[in-house]
Short mmCIF file of C-alpha atoms and ligand atoms in Angstrom, two decimals:
data_model
loop_
_atom_site.label_atom_id
_atom_site.label_comp_id
_atom_site.label_asym_id
_atom_site.label_seq_id
_atom_site.Cartn_x
_atom_site.Cartn_y
_atom_site.Cartn_z
CA MET F 1 -10.05 12.67 -0.56
CA SER F 2 -9.83 14.44 2.78
CA MET F 3 -6.81 13.44 4.79
CA LEU F 4 -7.84 15.26 7.96
CA ASN F 5 -6.82 13.32 11.02
CA HIS F 6 -7.50 15.48 14.05
CA SER F 7 -6.03 13.04 16.51
CA GLY F 8 -2.50 13.03 15.04
CA LEU F 9 -2.46 9.26 15.50
CA LEU F 10 -0.49 7.09 13.10
CA ILE F 11 -0.95 3.35 13.47
CA PHE F 12 1.70 0.92 12.22
CA THR F 13 0.81 -2.74 12.21
CA ASP F 14 2.38 -6.10 11.48
CA LEU F 15 0.09 -8.53 9.64
CA ASP F 16 0.77 -12.24 10.35
CA GLY F 17 -0.04 -13.17 13.94
CA THR F 18 -0.93 -9.55 14.71
CA LEU F 19 -3.76 -8.13 12.58
CA LEU F 20 -4.21 -11.48 10.81
CA ASP F 21 -4.77 -14.74 12.69
CA TYR F 22 -1.65 -16.94 12.68
CA HIS F 23 -3.51 -19.99 11.39
CA THR F 24 -6.45 -18.70 9.32
CA TYR F 25 -5.06 -15.30 8.20
CA SER F 26 -8.46 -13.83 9.13
CA LYS F 27 -8.76 -10.25 10.43
CA GLU F 28 -12.43 -10.64 11.43
CA PRO F 29 -11.95 -10.16 15.22
CA ALA F 30 -10.32 -6.76 14.52
CA LYS F 31 -13.27 -5.48 12.43
CA PRO F 32 -14.80 -3.15 15.07
CA ALA F 33 -11.49 -1.32 15.58
CA LEU F 34 -10.77 -1.23 11.82
CA ASN F 35 -14.19 0.35 11.19
CA MET F 36 -13.57 2.90 13.93
CA LEU F 37 -10.21 3.90 12.38
CA GLU F 38 -11.93 4.32 9.04
CA ASP F 39 -14.65 6.52 10.57
CA LEU F 40 -12.03 8.67 12.31
CA ASN F 41 -9.78 8.93 9.21
CA ILE F 42 -6.79 7.58 11.13
CA PRO F 43 -4.09 6.19 8.83
CA LEU F 44 -3.36 2.50 9.18
CA ILE F 45 0.10 1.70 7.86
CA ILE F 46 0.88 -1.93 7.13
CA VAL F 47 4.40 -3.03 8.01
CA SER F 48 4.97 -6.64 7.06
CA SER F 49 7.53 -9.22 6.02
CA LYS F 50 5.13 -9.89 3.14
CA THR F 51 5.81 -8.86 -0.45
CA ARG F 52 4.04 -6.12 -2.37
CA ALA F 53 2.21 -8.82 -4.36
CA GLU F 54 0.85 -10.29 -1.12
CA ILE F 55 -0.11 -7.00 0.54
CA GLU F 56 -1.91 -5.33 -2.39
CA PRO F 57 -4.92 -7.70 -2.35
CA LEU F 58 -5.38 -6.98 1.39
CA LEU F 59 -5.61 -3.21 1.06
CA ASP F 60 -9.40 -3.05 0.96
CA MET F 61 -9.42 -3.76 4.70
CA ASN F 62 -9.65 -0.07 5.49
CA CYS F 63 -9.99 2.95 3.23
CA MET F 64 -7.01 4.56 4.93
CA THR F 65 -4.51 1.85 4.04
CA SER F 66 -2.81 4.09 1.50
CA ILE F 67 0.68 3.33 2.78
CA PHE F 68 2.34 -0.04 3.18
CA ILE F 69 5.83 -1.20 3.99
CA VAL F 70 7.03 -4.46 2.46
CA GLU F 71 9.61 -7.12 3.27
CA ASN F 72 10.44 -6.08 6.84
CA GLY F 73 11.07 -2.40 6.16
CA SER F 74 12.78 -2.78 2.77
CA ALA F 75 10.51 -0.37 0.88
CA ILE F 76 7.69 2.08 1.59
CA PHE F 77 4.81 2.38 -0.91
CA LEU F 78 2.75 5.59 -0.66
CA ARG F 79 -0.28 5.81 -2.93
CA GLN F 80 0.35 8.88 -5.10
CA ASP F 81 -3.16 10.30 -4.60
CA ILE F 82 -2.52 11.00 -0.88
CA GLY F 83 0.17 13.52 -1.82
CA LEU F 84 2.87 12.35 0.59
CA ARG F 85 6.36 12.17 -0.91
CA ALA F 86 10.02 11.81 0.03
CA GLU F 87 11.43 14.16 -2.59
CA GLN F 88 15.13 13.30 -2.35
CA THR F 89 14.94 9.55 -2.05
CA GLY F 90 11.67 8.37 -3.53
CA SER F 91 10.59 7.64 -7.08
CA ASP F 92 7.27 7.00 -8.79
CA LEU F 93 6.31 3.46 -9.70
CA ASP F 94 2.87 2.55 -11.02
CA LYS F 95 0.31 4.31 -8.82
CA TYR F 96 2.78 4.66 -5.93
CA HIS F 97 5.57 6.85 -4.69
CA ARG F 98 8.20 4.34 -3.56
CA VAL F 99 11.04 4.78 -1.09
CA VAL F 100 13.55 1.91 -1.04
CA LEU F 101 15.47 1.37 2.21
CA GLY F 102 16.80 -2.13 1.48
CA GLU F 103 18.72 -4.04 -1.20
CA GLN F 104 17.68 -5.67 -4.45
CA TYR F 105 16.64 -9.34 -4.22
CA ASN F 106 19.49 -10.64 -6.39
CA ASN F 107 22.09 -9.03 -4.12
CA VAL F 108 20.41 -10.52 -1.05
CA LEU F 109 20.38 -14.01 -2.60
CA GLU F 110 24.02 -13.75 -3.59
CA ALA F 111 25.12 -12.74 -0.07
CA LEU F 112 22.94 -15.46 1.46
CA GLN F 113 24.37 -18.21 -0.73
CA LEU F 114 27.94 -17.04 -0.21
CA SER F 115 27.48 -16.91 3.58
CA ALA F 116 25.97 -20.41 3.62
CA TYR F 117 28.93 -21.68 1.59
CA GLU F 118 31.51 -19.94 3.81
CA CYS F 119 29.92 -21.22 7.03
CA ASN F 120 29.19 -24.65 5.54
CA VAL F 121 25.55 -24.60 6.61
CA ARG F 122 22.38 -25.82 4.91
CA ILE F 123 19.64 -23.27 4.30
CA ARG F 124 16.54 -23.42 2.13
CA GLY F 125 14.99 -20.23 0.81
CA PHE F 126 11.81 -19.42 -1.09
CA SER F 127 13.89 -19.18 -4.28
CA ASP F 128 14.81 -22.88 -3.81
CA MET F 129 11.19 -23.93 -3.24
CA SER F 130 8.33 -24.60 -5.63
CA ILE F 131 5.03 -22.78 -5.16
CA ALA F 132 3.59 -26.06 -3.84
CA THR F 133 6.32 -26.35 -1.18
CA VAL F 134 5.88 -22.74 -0.05
CA SER F 135 2.14 -23.39 0.13
CA LYS F 136 2.67 -26.50 2.26
CA ILE F 137 5.08 -24.82 4.71
CA THR F 138 3.13 -21.58 5.12
CA GLY F 139 -0.44 -22.85 4.90
CA LEU F 140 -1.07 -20.29 2.14
CA ASP F 141 -3.11 -21.39 -0.85
CA MET F 142 -1.31 -21.76 -4.20
CA GLU F 143 -2.11 -18.22 -5.30
CA GLY F 144 -0.92 -16.83 -1.97
CA ALA F 145 2.27 -18.89 -2.15
CA ALA F 146 2.94 -17.60 -5.69
CA ARG F 147 2.54 -14.04 -4.39
CA ALA F 148 4.89 -14.79 -1.47
CA LYS F 149 7.53 -15.90 -3.99
CA GLN F 150 7.39 -12.56 -5.84
CA ARG F 151 10.19 -11.14 -3.72
CA GLU F 152 11.93 -7.83 -4.47
CA PHE F 153 14.20 -7.07 -1.49
CA SER F 154 14.52 -9.98 0.92
CA GLU F 155 14.69 -13.75 1.17
CA ALA F 156 12.64 -15.86 3.58
CA PHE F 157 14.49 -19.04 4.47
CA LEU F 158 14.73 -22.04 6.79
CA PHE F 159 17.96 -22.77 8.62
CA GLU F 160 18.26 -26.55 8.17
CA ASP F 161 21.40 -27.09 10.21
CA ASP F 162 22.71 -27.17 13.79
CA PRO F 163 21.09 -24.17 15.57
CA ALA F 164 24.46 -23.58 17.29
CA LYS F 165 25.84 -22.48 13.92
CA LEU F 166 23.20 -19.80 13.38
CA ALA F 167 25.04 -17.01 15.24
CA SER F 168 28.21 -17.26 13.12
CA PHE F 169 26.12 -17.52 9.94
CA THR F 170 24.22 -14.34 10.89
CA HIS F 171 27.50 -12.61 11.67
CA THR F 172 28.94 -13.57 8.26
CA LEU F 173 25.88 -12.17 6.52
CA GLU F 174 26.12 -8.95 8.54
CA LYS F 175 29.77 -8.48 7.59
CA LYS F 176 28.64 -8.43 3.96
CA GLY F 177 26.27 -5.54 4.72
CA PHE F 178 23.06 -7.47 5.22
CA THR F 179 20.72 -8.27 8.10
CA CYS F 180 19.20 -11.51 9.31
CA ILE F 181 16.01 -11.38 11.38
CA GLU F 182 13.53 -13.85 12.80
CA GLY F 183 9.90 -13.72 11.72
CA GLY F 184 7.01 -15.87 12.89
CA ARG F 185 7.92 -18.87 10.69
CA PHE F 186 11.10 -18.02 8.80
CA LEU F 187 14.39 -16.24 8.99
CA HIS F 188 14.66 -13.25 6.67
CA ALA F 189 17.78 -11.92 4.98
CA LEU F 190 17.62 -8.31 3.79
CA GLY F 191 19.57 -5.07 3.49
CA ARG F 192 20.53 -2.87 6.44
CA CYS F 193 17.00 -1.78 7.27
CA ASP F 194 14.21 -2.76 9.62
CA LYS F 195 10.59 -1.99 10.45
CA GLY F 196 11.67 0.66 12.98
CA GLN F 197 13.63 2.71 10.43
CA ALA F 198 10.66 2.44 8.07
CA LEU F 199 8.31 3.76 10.78
CA GLU F 200 10.62 6.71 11.40
CA ARG F 201 10.79 7.45 7.68
CA VAL F 202 7.00 7.53 7.35
CA LEU F 203 6.75 9.73 10.45
CA ASN F 204 9.29 12.13 8.85
CA ILE F 205 7.22 12.28 5.68
CA TYR F 206 4.07 13.12 7.68
CA SER F 207 5.92 15.66 9.85
CA HIS F 208 7.34 17.36 6.77
CA LYS F 209 3.90 17.64 5.17
CA HIS F 210 2.06 18.61 8.39
CA PRO F 211 4.64 20.32 10.65
CA GLN F 212 1.93 21.78 12.91
CA THR F 213 0.60 18.38 13.97
CA SER F 214 2.03 16.57 16.96
CA TRP F 215 2.07 13.00 15.65
CA GLN F 216 1.63 10.09 18.00
CA THR F 217 2.80 6.71 16.74
CA ILE F 218 1.33 3.37 17.77
CA ALA F 219 2.98 0.12 16.68
CA LEU F 220 1.51 -3.37 16.97
CA GLY F 221 3.53 -6.58 16.52
CA ASP F 222 4.05 -10.10 17.84
CA SER F 223 7.56 -11.24 16.84
CA ALA F 224 11.24 -10.37 17.02
CA ASN F 225 11.10 -8.70 13.59
CA ASP F 226 8.65 -6.17 15.07
CA HIS F 227 10.93 -5.22 17.95
CA ALA F 228 12.58 -2.21 16.27
CA MET F 229 9.17 -0.92 15.12
CA LEU F 230 7.73 -1.18 18.63
CA ALA F 231 10.81 0.52 20.08
CA ALA F 232 10.40 3.45 17.63
CA ALA F 233 6.75 4.13 18.56
CA ASN F 234 5.15 6.23 21.30
CA ILE F 235 2.86 3.34 22.22
CA ALA F 236 4.02 -0.27 21.73
CA VAL F 237 1.36 -2.98 21.57
CA VAL F 238 2.81 -6.45 22.12
CA ILE F 239 0.31 -8.85 20.58
CA ARG F 240 -0.27 -12.22 22.24
CA ARG F 241 0.77 -15.16 20.07
CA HIS F 242 -1.26 -18.21 19.08
CA ASP F 243 0.49 -20.29 21.76
CA GLY F 244 -0.51 -17.79 24.46
CA THR F 245 2.97 -16.26 24.88
CA TYR F 246 4.22 -12.71 24.34
CA MET F 247 7.58 -11.87 22.81
CA ASP F 248 10.17 -10.46 25.19
CA TYR F 249 9.80 -6.73 24.97
CA PRO F 250 11.35 -4.36 27.52
CA ALA F 251 9.61 -0.95 27.50
CA GLN F 252 11.72 1.87 26.12
CA HIS F 253 12.24 5.07 28.07
CA ASN F 254 8.99 7.04 28.47
CA GLN F 255 7.12 4.53 26.38
CA ARG F 256 3.72 3.07 27.07
CA VAL F 257 3.43 -0.68 26.48
CA ILE F 258 0.09 -2.46 26.10
CA LYS F 259 -0.18 -6.26 26.23
CA PRO F 260 -3.77 -7.14 25.30
CA HIS F 261 -5.27 -10.37 26.61
CA GLY F 262 -6.77 -11.61 23.32
CA ILE F 263 -4.69 -13.52 20.80
CA GLY F 264 -3.75 -11.99 17.41
CA PRO F 265 -6.52 -9.86 15.85
CA ALA F 266 -8.70 -10.11 19.00
CA GLY F 267 -5.94 -8.44 21.00
CA TRP F 268 -5.44 -5.95 18.16
CA ASN F 269 -9.08 -4.93 18.47
CA GLU F 270 -8.82 -4.69 22.26
CA ALA F 271 -5.72 -2.45 22.20
CA ILE F 272 -6.90 -0.07 19.45
CA MET F 273 -10.34 0.31 21.07
CA GLN F 274 -8.66 1.12 24.40
CA ILE F 275 -6.37 3.74 22.81
CA LEU F 276 -9.20 5.34 20.81
CA ASN F 277 -11.49 5.49 23.84
CA GLN F 278 -8.78 7.22 25.88
CA THR F 279 -7.82 9.59 23.05
CA PHE F 280 -11.35 10.72 22.23
CA LYS F 281 -13.02 10.49 25.67
CA SER F 282 -12.07 14.04 26.68
CA GLY F 283 -12.47 15.51 23.18
MG1 LIG C 301 4.00 -11.34 12.94
#
């Protein structure tokens, strides 16, 4: 397969609430832009809080989705046939080359439970919930909920206690070497990694393989867990949420920020079309 990408663009996208509609999980409004990326051979890199088991069935959305990042930056999966590798730190697993940036699930659960005990707070994670409960809370069907429970590096959980206690709980977890971040619906506990570090790692892998190309990164996201990824990109697209709001995002130095009008995948389509039109207009 040809991997030629004359533009040097690399697109990193969140899924829920960004490329996928918050309520229906549909990506239909983003179809025109997705087709354009496919025609132009521009890599679309999925960066989600979702698990590998949840992301794999979605990969037919674009022929260039050969790279995905799971569980909020915990691990990068590069399909082996695209020939991109991180020699020192990666290892082969099934049809992928995998780079782990986070911690194993059991270690995350242990730190989470210990922190909850020490702070005397009530939390409820996916590991405590049945598939039916996860389905009810997320709106995923039973198969989707089962896939969401196949966690490898992070725990999604609800903080069922006084919100005033959340800061000290987060601090306790951090002292144990873990991170707590807010997603669209849940809090997530994971190792010391984030979507921004994952973006930089993928960019390094591309730069190593194609040192002559001047890569331009675009990141699209809607929630606090996307903040580091947006901050690491050349162009940050802040996607409008289902309630009409945008997350607080101050532009980084020398960074272009786009806030499309459309909600979720409609705004995704708007922003990518705008960037592609500007990039290829003069060419
Ligand atoms: Mg999101």
